[in-house]
PDB file of C-alpha atoms and ligand atoms in Angstrom:
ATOM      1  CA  UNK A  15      32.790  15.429 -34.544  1.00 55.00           C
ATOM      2  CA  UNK A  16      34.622  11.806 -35.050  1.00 60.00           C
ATOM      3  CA  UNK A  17      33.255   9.921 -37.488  1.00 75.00           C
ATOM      4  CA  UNK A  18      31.350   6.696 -36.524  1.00 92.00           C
ATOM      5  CA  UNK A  19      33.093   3.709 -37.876  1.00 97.00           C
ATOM      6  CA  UNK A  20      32.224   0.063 -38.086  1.00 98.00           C
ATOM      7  CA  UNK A  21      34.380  -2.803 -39.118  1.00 98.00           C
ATOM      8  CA  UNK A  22      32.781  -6.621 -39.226  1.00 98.00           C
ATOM      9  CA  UNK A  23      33.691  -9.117 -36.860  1.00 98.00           C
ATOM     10  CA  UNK A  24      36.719 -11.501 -38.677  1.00 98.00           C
ATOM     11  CA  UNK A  25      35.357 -15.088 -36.940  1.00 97.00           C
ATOM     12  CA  UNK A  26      33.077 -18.098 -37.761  1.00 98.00           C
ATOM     13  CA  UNK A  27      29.541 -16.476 -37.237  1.00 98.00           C
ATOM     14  CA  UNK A  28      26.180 -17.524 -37.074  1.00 98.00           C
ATOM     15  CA  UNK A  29      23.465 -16.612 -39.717  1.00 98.00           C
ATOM     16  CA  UNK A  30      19.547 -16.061 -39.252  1.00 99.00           C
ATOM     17  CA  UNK A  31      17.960 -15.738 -42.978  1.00 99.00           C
ATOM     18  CA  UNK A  32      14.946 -14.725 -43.027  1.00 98.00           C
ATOM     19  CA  UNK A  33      12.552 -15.153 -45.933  1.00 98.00           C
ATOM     20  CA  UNK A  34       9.132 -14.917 -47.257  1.00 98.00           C
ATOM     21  CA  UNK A  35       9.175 -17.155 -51.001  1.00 98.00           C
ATOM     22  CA  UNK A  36      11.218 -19.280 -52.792  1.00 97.00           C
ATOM     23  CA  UNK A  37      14.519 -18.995 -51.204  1.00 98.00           C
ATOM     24  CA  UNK A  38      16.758 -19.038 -53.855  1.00 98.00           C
ATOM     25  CA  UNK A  39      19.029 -16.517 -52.447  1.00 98.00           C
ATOM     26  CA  UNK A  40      19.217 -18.389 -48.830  1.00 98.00           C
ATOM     27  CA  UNK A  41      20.150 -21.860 -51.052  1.00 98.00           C
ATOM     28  CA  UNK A  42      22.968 -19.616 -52.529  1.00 98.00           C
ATOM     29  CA  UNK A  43      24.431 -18.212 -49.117  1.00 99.00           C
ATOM     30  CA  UNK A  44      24.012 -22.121 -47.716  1.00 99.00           C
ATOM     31  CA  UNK A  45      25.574 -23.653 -50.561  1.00 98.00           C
ATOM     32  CA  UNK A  46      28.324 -21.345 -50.140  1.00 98.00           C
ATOM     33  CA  UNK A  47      28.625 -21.852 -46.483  1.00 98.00           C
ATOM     34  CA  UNK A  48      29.058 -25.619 -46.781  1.00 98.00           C
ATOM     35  CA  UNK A  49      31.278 -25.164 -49.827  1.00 98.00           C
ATOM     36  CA  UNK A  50      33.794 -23.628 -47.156  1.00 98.00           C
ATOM     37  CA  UNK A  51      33.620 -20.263 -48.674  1.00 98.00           C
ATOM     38  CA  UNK A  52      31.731 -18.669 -46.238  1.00 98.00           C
ATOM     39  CA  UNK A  53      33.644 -19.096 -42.591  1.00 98.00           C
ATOM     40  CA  UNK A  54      30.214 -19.697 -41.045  1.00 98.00           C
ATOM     41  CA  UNK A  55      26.599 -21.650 -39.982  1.00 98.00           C
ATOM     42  CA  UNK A  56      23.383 -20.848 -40.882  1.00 98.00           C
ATOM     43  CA  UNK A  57      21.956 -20.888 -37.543  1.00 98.00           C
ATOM     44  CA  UNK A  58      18.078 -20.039 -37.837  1.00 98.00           C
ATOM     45  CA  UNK A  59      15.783 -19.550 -40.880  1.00 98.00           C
ATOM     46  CA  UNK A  60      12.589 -17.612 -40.337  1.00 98.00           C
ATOM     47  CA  UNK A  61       9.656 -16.401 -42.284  1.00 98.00           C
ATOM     48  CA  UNK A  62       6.724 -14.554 -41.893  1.00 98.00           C
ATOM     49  CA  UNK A  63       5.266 -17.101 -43.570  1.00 98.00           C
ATOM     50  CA  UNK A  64       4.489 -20.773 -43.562  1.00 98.00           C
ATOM     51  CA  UNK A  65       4.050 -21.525 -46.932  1.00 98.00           C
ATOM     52  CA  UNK A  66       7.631 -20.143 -48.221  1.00 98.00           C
ATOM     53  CA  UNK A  67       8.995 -22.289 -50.418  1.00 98.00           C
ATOM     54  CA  UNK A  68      12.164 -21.859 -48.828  1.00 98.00           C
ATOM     55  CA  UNK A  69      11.089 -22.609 -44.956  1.00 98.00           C
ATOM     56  CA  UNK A  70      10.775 -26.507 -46.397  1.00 98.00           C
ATOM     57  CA  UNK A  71      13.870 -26.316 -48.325  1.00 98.00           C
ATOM     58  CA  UNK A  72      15.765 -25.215 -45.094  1.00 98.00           C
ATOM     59  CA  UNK A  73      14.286 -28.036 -42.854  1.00 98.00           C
ATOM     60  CA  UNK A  74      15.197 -30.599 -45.492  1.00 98.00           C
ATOM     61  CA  UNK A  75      18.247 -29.259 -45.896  1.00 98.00           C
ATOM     62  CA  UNK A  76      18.757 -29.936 -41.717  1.00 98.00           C
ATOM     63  CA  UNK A  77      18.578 -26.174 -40.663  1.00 98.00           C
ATOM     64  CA  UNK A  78      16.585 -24.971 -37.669  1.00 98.00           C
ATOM     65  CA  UNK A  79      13.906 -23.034 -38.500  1.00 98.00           C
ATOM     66  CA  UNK A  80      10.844 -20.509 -37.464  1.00 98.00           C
ATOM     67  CA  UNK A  81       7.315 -19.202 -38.201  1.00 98.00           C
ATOM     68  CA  UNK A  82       5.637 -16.740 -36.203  1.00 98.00           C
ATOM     69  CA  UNK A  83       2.527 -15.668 -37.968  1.00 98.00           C
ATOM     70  CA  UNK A  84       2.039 -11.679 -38.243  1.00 98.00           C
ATOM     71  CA  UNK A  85      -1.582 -11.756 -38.221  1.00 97.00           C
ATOM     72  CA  UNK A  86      -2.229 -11.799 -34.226  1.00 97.00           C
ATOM     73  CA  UNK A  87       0.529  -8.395 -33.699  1.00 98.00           C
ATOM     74  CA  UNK A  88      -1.413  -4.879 -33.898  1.00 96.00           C
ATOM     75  CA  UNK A  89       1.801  -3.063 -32.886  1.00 98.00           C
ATOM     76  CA  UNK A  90       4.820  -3.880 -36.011  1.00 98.00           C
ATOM     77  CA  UNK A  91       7.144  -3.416 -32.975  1.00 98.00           C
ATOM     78  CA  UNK A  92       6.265  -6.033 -30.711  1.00 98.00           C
ATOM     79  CA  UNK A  93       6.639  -8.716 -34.041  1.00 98.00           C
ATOM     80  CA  UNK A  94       9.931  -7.633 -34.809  1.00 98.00           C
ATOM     81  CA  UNK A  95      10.763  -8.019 -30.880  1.00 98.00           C
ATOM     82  CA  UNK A  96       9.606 -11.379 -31.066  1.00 98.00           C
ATOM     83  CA  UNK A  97      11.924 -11.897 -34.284  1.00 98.00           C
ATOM     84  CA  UNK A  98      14.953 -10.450 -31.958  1.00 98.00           C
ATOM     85  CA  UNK A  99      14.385 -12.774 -29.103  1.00 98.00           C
ATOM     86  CA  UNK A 100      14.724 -15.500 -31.808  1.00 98.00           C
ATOM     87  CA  UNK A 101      17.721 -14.441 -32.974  1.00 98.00           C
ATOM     88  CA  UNK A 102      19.100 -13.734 -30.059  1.00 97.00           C
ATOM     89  CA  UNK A 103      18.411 -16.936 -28.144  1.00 97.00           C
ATOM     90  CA  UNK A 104      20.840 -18.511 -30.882  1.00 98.00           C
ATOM     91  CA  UNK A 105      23.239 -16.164 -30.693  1.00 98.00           C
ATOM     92  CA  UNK A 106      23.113 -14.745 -34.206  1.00 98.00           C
ATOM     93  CA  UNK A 107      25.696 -12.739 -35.971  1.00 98.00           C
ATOM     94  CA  UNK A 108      24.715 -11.006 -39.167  1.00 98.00           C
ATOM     95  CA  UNK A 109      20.672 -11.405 -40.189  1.00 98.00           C
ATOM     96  CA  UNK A 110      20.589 -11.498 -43.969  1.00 99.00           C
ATOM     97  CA  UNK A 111      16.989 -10.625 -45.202  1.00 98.00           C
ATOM     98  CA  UNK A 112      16.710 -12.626 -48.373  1.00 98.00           C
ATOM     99  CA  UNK A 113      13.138 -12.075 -50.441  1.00 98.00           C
ATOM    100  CA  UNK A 114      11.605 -10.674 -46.876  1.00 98.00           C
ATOM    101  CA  UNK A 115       8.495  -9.006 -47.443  1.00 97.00           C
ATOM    102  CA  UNK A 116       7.936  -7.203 -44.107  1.00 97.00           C
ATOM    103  CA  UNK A 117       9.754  -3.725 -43.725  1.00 97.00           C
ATOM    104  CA  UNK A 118      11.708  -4.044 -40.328  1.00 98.00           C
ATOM    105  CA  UNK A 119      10.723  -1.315 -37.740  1.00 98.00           C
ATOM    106  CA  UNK A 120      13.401   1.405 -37.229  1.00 98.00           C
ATOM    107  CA  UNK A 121      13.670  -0.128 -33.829  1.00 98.00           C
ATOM    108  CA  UNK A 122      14.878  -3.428 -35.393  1.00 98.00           C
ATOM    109  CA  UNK A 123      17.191  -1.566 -36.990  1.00 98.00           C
ATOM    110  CA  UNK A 124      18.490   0.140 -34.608  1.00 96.00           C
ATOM    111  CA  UNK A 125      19.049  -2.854 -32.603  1.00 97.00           C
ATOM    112  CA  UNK A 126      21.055  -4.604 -35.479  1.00 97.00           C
ATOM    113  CA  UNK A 127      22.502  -1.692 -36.659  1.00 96.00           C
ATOM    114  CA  UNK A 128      25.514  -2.731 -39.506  1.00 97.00           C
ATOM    115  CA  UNK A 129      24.230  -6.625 -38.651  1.00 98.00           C
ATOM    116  CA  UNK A 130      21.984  -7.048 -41.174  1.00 98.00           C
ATOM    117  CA  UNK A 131      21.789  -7.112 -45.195  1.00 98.00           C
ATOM    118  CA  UNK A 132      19.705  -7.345 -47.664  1.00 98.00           C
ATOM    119  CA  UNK A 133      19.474  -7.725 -51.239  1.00 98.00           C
ATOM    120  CA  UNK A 134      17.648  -5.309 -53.509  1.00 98.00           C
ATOM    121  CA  UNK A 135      17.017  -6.472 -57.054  1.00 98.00           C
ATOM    122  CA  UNK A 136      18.012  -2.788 -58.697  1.00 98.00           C
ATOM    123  CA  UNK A 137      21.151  -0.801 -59.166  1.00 98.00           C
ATOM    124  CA  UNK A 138      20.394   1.633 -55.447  1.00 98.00           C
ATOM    125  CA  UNK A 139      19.660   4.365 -54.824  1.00 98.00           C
ATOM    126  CA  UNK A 140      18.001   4.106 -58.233  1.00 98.00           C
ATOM    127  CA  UNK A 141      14.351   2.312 -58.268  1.00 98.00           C
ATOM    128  CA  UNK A 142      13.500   1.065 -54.363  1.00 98.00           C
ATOM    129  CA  UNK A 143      10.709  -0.638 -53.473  1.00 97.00           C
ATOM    130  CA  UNK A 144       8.926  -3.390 -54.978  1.00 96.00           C
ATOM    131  CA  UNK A 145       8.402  -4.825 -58.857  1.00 97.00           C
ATOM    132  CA  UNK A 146      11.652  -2.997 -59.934  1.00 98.00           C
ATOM    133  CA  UNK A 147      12.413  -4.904 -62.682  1.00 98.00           C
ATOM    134  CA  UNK A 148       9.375  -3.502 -64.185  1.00 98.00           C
ATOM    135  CA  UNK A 149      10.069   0.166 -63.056  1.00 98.00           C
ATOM    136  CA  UNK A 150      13.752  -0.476 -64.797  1.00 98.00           C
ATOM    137  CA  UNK A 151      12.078  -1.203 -68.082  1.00 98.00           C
ATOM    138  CA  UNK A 152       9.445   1.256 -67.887  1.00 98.00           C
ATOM    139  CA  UNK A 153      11.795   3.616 -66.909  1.00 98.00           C
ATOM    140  CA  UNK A 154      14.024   2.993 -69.990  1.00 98.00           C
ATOM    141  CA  UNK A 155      16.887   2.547 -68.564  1.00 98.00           C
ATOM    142  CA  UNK A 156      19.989   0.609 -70.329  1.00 98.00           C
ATOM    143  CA  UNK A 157      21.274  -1.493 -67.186  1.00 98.00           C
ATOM    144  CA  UNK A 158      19.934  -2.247 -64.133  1.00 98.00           C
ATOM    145  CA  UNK A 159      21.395  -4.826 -61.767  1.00 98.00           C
ATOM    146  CA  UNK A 160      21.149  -5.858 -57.745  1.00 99.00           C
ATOM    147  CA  UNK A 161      22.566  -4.104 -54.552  1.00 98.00           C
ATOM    148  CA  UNK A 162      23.595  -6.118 -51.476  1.00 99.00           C
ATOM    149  CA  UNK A 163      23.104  -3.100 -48.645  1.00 98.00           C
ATOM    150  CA  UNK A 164      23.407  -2.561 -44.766  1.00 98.00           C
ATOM    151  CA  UNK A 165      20.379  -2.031 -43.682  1.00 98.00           C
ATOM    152  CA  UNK A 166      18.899   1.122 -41.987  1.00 97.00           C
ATOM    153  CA  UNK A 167      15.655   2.477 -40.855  1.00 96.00           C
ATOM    154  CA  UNK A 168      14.974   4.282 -44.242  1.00 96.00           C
ATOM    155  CA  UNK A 169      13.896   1.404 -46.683  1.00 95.00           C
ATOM    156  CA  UNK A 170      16.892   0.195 -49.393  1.00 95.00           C
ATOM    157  CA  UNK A 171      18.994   3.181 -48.275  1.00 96.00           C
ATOM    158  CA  UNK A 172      21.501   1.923 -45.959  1.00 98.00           C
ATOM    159  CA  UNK A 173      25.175   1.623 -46.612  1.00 98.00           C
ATOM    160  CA  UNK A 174      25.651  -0.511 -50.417  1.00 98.00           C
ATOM    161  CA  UNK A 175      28.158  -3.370 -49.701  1.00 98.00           C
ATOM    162  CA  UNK A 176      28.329  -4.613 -53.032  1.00 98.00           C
ATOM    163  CA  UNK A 177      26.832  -4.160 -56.569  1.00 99.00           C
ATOM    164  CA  UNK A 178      26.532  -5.857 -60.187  1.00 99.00           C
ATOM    165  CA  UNK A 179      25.045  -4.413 -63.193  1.00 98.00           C
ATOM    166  CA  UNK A 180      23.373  -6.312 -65.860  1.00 98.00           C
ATOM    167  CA  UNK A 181      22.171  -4.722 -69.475  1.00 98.00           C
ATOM    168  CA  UNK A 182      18.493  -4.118 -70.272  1.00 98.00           C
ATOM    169  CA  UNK A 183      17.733  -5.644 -73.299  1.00 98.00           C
ATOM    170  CA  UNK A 184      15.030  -4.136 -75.727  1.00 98.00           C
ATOM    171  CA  UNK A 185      12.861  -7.528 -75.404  1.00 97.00           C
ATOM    172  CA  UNK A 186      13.217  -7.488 -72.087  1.00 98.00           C
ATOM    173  CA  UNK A 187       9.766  -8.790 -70.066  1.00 98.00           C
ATOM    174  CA  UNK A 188      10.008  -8.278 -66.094  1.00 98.00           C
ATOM    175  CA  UNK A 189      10.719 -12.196 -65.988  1.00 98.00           C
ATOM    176  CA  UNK A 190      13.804 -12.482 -68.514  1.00 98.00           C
ATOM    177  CA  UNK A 191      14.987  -9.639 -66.472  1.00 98.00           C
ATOM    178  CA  UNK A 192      14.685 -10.748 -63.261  1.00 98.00           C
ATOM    179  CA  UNK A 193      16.213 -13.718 -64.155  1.00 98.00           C
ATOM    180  CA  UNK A 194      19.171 -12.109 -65.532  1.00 98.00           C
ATOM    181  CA  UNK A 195      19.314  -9.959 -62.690  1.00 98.00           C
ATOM    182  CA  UNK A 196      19.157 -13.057 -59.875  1.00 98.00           C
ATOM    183  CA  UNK A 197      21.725 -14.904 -61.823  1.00 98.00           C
ATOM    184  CA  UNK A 198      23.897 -11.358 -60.203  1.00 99.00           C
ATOM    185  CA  UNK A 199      22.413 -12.005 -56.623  1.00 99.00           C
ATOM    186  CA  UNK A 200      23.075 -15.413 -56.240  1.00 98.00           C
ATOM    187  CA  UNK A 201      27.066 -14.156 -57.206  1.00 98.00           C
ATOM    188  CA  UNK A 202      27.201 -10.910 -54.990  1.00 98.00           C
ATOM    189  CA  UNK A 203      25.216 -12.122 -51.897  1.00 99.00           C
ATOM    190  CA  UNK A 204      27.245 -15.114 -50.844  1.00 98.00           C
ATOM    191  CA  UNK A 205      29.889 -12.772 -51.645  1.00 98.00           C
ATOM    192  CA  UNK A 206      29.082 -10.016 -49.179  1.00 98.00           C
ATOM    193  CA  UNK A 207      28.547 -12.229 -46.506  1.00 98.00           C
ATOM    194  CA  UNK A 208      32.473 -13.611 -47.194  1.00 98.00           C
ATOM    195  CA  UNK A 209      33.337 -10.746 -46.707  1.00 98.00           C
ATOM    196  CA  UNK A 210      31.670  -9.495 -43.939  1.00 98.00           C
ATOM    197  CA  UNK A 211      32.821 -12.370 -41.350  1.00 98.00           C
ATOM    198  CA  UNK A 212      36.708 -12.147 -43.164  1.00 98.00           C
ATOM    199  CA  UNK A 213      36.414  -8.910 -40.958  1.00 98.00           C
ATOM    200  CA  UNK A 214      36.941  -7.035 -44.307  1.00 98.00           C
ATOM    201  CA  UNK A 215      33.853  -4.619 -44.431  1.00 98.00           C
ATOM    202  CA  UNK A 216      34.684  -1.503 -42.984  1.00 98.00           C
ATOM    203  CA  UNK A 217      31.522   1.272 -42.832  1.00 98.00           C
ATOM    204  CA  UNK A 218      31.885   5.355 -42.242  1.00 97.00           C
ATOM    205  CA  UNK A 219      28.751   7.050 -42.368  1.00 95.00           C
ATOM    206  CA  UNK A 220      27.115   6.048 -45.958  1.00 96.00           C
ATOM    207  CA  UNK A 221      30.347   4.330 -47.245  1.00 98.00           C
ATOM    208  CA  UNK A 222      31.483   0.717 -46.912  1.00 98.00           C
ATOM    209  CA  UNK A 223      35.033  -0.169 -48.042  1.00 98.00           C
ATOM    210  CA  UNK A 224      36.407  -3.245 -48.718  1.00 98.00           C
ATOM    211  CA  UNK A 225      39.430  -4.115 -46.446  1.00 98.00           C
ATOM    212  CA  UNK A 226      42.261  -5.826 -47.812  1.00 95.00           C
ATOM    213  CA  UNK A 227      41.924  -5.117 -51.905  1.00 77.00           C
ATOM    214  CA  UNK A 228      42.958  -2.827 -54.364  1.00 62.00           C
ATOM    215  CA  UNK A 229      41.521   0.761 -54.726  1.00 57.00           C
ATOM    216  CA  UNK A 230      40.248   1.362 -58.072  1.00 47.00           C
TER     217      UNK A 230
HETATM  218  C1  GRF B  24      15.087 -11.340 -55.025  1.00 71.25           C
HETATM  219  O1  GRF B  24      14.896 -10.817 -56.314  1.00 71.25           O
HETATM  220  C2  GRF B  24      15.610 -10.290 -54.103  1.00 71.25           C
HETATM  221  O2  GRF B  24      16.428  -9.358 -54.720  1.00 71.25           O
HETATM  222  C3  GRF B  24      14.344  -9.607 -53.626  1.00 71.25           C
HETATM  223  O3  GRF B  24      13.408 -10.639 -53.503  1.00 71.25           O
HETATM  224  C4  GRF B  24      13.763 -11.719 -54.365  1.00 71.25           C
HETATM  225  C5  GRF B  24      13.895 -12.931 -53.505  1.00 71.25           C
HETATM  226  O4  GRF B  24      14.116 -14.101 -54.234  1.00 71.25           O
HETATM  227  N1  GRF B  24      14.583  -8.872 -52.409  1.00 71.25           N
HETATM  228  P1  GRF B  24      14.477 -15.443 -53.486  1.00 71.25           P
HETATM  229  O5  GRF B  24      13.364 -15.725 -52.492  1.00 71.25           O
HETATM  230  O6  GRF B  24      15.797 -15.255 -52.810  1.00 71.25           O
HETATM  231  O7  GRF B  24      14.532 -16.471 -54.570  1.00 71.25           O
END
């Protein structure tokens, strides 16, 4: 059977972030947008909530944005349809879920299959989920770090695009490492997304090479 492969689109593209908090990691992909670095717009911020932090950042910063309150949708599915008939009424690119507290539904997935990222504060496949930093240091272990990923239907296991590690320090608290760890994100994120509309991601089945640099 022929492998499945995907390679991303080399043009200007449009971006939905969506968000939950503070936004830090949507500042860093926008700053690097209008820097020139990234060859594209940030076309729609959404959250699933309308106190994030970031949702006012983005409207002072001039960006569209949207809130559709959870609360009201029984069914998970019929949410994230609404979600997809926002992003596709602006023509959206690559989503890039940034701090997003909602799981997507496989059939959002599906749908945006090798069009969306995330970013997962731990070295993947090692500690998913949530409060990782904490699981790192409870766990023991020496370095931890952040994962920018594809995303599939099975949560913080889809394809890893990039990946930085940072050392665990013995006086590490969950907030000095976090912090340590974000410093990474805000690097490797803005990255990914470079890379992604250079054309220069290419995925086969679980792996994603990087097009146009040096093996090893
Ligand atoms: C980051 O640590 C990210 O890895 C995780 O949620 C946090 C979001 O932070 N998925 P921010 O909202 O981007 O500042």
């Amino acid at each position: 059977m022929s492998e499945d492969v995907f390679v991303s689109p080399r043009k200007h593209g449009r971006i939905a972030v969506l968000i939950s908090g503070r936004g830090s990691n949507f500042m860093k992909i926008h700053d690097a947008v209008r820097a020139g670095r990234i060859d594209a717009e940030i076309g729609l911020v959404f959250s699933n909530r309308e106190d994030a932090a970031g949702l006012a950042i983005a409207r002072d910063r001039g960006l569209e944005t949207a809130f559709i309150n959870p609360k009201p949708y029984a069914d998970k599915e019929d949410y994230d349809r609404e979600i997809l008939g926002e992003i596709r009424k602006r023509d959206i690119d690559l989503v890039c879920l940034a701090g997003y507290m909602k799981v997507l539904t496989p059939m959002f997935c599906r749908a945006c299959r090798n069009r969306v990222m995330n970013i997962h504060p731990a070295l993947l496949p090692s500690f998913p989920g949530l409060h990782v930093q904490q699981k790192a240091i409870d766990w023991g272990v020496r370095v931890s770090g952040c994962t920018v990923h594809f995303v599939s239907p099975e949560v913080d296991m889809g394809p890893i695009i990039l990946q930085a590690a940072v050392p665990v320090l013995p006086d590490d608290t969950e907030a000095t490492l976090a912090d340590r760890i974000l410093a990474e994100e805000h690097r490797i994120y803005p990255e990914a997304v470079r890379l992604y509309f250079e054309g220069r991601l290419e995925v086969r089945g679980r792996r994603v090479r990087i097009l146009g640099s040096s093996p090893g």
